Amino acid sequence: RKGKHLDENGDYKFYEDIYYSQWDAASNSWSDCMKAGGAVNTTDHDAVLSISPDGHGIYVYKNSADNAGDIYFSKMTDKLIWKEAEKLPKTINSSYFEGSTSETADGKMLYFVSERLGGLGLCDIYYAEKSGSSWGKPVNIGATINTPGDEKFVFIHPNGKTLFFASDGHLGLGSYDIYKTSY
């Protein structure tokens, strides 16, 4: 965007877009970054939160004048061509900030963070189970993990039983330390 598109209604930083790089086994190196093809990038902030287990979908964080930060999903239609990201339903996105997603390997559970009302702290970790093709009502993961502070950057291991996250509410070295818990 060559310095012309600053978020003048927000943080006065450049708008984010989604890029990718490919591994070249022959040269044992990564390619130069390329902008993601298709309709996933818009004129607002677009950032990858996580990749779906099958590698054909990405969870996208969008922040604009119309929302406080919401989770969207884009599917790959052809080799690295992405559909326009669609906003996840109101069961996931509230009128508050949502972000940081991780889907279980079997695709049946979505972990995410939210600042919605009724949480234990500033930003809590929630999960929602898939019912058919839609996500169910989010459940706060509870006080063993969530604190009165901030929990962010959630990742569920492919085994579905090991969760990684960052927190400034648990006793640690300071700021956002990384934690691991097992179910």
Short mmCIF file of C-alpha atoms in Angstrom, two decimals, residues 76-182:
data_model
loop_
_atom_site.label_atom_id
_atom_site.label_comp_id
_atom_site.label_asym_id
_atom_site.label_seq_id
_atom_site.Cartn_x
_atom_site.Cartn_y
_atom_site.Cartn_z
CA MET A 76 -9.56 -21.88 -0.13
CA THR A 77 -11.40 -22.33 -3.44
CA ASP A 78 -8.42 -23.23 -5.61
CA LYS A 79 -4.69 -23.37 -5.10
CA LEU A 80 -4.10 -20.44 -2.72
CA ILE A 81 -7.21 -18.54 -3.88
CA TRP A 82 -9.31 -17.53 -0.87
CA LYS A 83 -13.00 -16.70 -0.67
CA GLU A 84 -14.18 -13.56 1.06
CA ALA A 85 -14.03 -14.20 4.80
CA GLU A 86 -17.44 -14.66 6.42
CA LYS A 87 -18.16 -13.50 9.94
CA LEU A 88 -18.71 -16.31 12.44
CA PRO A 89 -22.20 -16.28 14.03
CA LYS A 90 -23.26 -14.23 17.04
CA THR A 91 -22.80 -17.31 19.22
CA ILE A 92 -19.04 -16.76 18.70
CA ASN A 93 -18.82 -13.02 17.98
CA SER A 94 -20.33 -10.74 20.59
CA SER A 95 -20.35 -6.94 20.60
CA TYR A 96 -17.00 -7.17 22.45
CA PHE A 97 -13.50 -8.15 21.25
CA GLU A 98 -12.99 -11.73 20.02
CA GLY A 99 -9.80 -13.19 18.62
CA SER A 100 -7.16 -15.90 18.80
CA THR A 101 -8.75 -19.13 17.58
CA SER A 102 -7.72 -22.77 17.47
CA GLU A 103 -9.81 -25.63 16.09
CA THR A 104 -9.38 -29.23 17.22
CA ALA A 105 -7.92 -31.70 14.72
CA ASP A 106 -11.31 -33.41 14.33
CA GLY A 107 -13.00 -30.05 13.62
CA LYS A 108 -15.54 -30.51 16.41
CA MET A 109 -14.38 -27.84 18.86
CA LEU A 110 -13.28 -24.22 18.52
CA TYR A 111 -11.28 -22.46 21.22
CA PHE A 112 -11.15 -18.65 21.15
CA VAL A 113 -10.70 -15.62 23.40
CA SER A 114 -13.34 -13.03 24.18
CA GLU A 115 -13.89 -9.97 26.34
CA ARG A 116 -17.66 -10.65 26.46
CA LEU A 117 -19.66 -9.96 29.61
CA GLY A 118 -19.81 -12.72 32.21
CA GLY A 119 -16.15 -13.70 31.98
CA LEU A 120 -13.77 -14.14 34.88
CA GLY A 121 -11.34 -11.45 33.75
CA LEU A 122 -10.43 -9.08 30.98
CA CYS A 123 -10.11 -11.60 28.14
CA ASP A 124 -11.07 -15.23 28.77
CA ILE A 125 -10.74 -18.46 26.83
CA TYR A 126 -14.00 -20.02 25.61
CA TYR A 127 -14.84 -23.10 23.59
CA ALA A 128 -17.76 -23.96 21.33
CA GLU A 129 -18.75 -27.39 20.00
CA LYS A 130 -19.78 -27.89 16.41
CA SER A 131 -23.33 -29.09 15.91
CA GLY A 132 -23.93 -29.97 12.28
CA SER A 133 -22.43 -27.11 10.32
CA SER A 134 -22.71 -24.44 13.03
CA TRP A 135 -20.99 -23.63 16.29
CA GLY A 136 -22.90 -24.04 19.54
CA LYS A 137 -23.10 -21.68 22.49
CA PRO A 138 -19.65 -20.70 23.84
CA VAL A 139 -18.62 -22.04 27.25
CA ASN A 140 -16.09 -20.30 29.47
CA ILE A 141 -13.24 -22.78 30.00
CA GLY A 142 -13.27 -22.02 33.73
CA ALA A 143 -11.24 -20.66 36.64
CA THR A 144 -8.47 -23.26 36.44
CA ILE A 145 -7.28 -21.48 33.29
CA ASN A 146 -9.04 -18.08 33.21
CA THR A 147 -8.03 -15.48 35.79
CA PRO A 148 -9.10 -11.92 36.65
CA GLY A 149 -6.29 -10.92 34.24
CA ASP A 150 -5.95 -11.52 30.53
CA GLU A 151 -5.78 -14.90 28.76
CA LYS A 152 -4.87 -14.81 25.07
CA PHE A 153 -3.22 -16.67 22.17
CA VAL A 154 -4.95 -20.02 22.62
CA PHE A 155 -3.74 -23.15 20.78
CA ILE A 156 -5.16 -26.68 21.09
CA HIS A 157 -2.66 -29.42 20.30
CA PRO A 158 -3.76 -31.97 17.66
CA ASN A 159 -4.20 -34.54 20.46
CA GLY A 160 -7.20 -32.45 21.63
CA LYS A 161 -6.08 -32.66 25.26
CA THR A 162 -3.18 -30.20 25.52
CA LEU A 163 -3.92 -26.49 25.52
CA PHE A 164 -1.35 -23.71 25.25
CA PHE A 165 -2.16 -20.08 26.04
CA ALA A 166 -0.63 -16.83 27.27
CA SER A 167 -1.71 -15.12 30.45
CA ASP A 168 -0.79 -12.14 32.59
CA GLY A 169 -3.02 -13.41 35.42
CA HIS A 170 -1.15 -16.55 36.51
CA LEU A 171 2.01 -16.35 38.61
CA GLY A 172 4.88 -16.17 36.13
CA LEU A 173 7.89 -14.17 35.06
CA GLY A 174 5.85 -11.15 34.02
CA SER A 175 3.53 -9.79 31.35
CA TYR A 176 2.22 -12.56 29.05
CA ASP A 177 3.88 -15.85 29.94
CA ILE A 178 3.06 -19.03 28.00
CA TYR A 179 1.27 -21.85 29.82
CA LYS A 180 0.37 -25.43 29.01
CA THR A 181 -2.45 -27.43 30.54
CA SER A 182 -3.66 -30.97 29.94
#
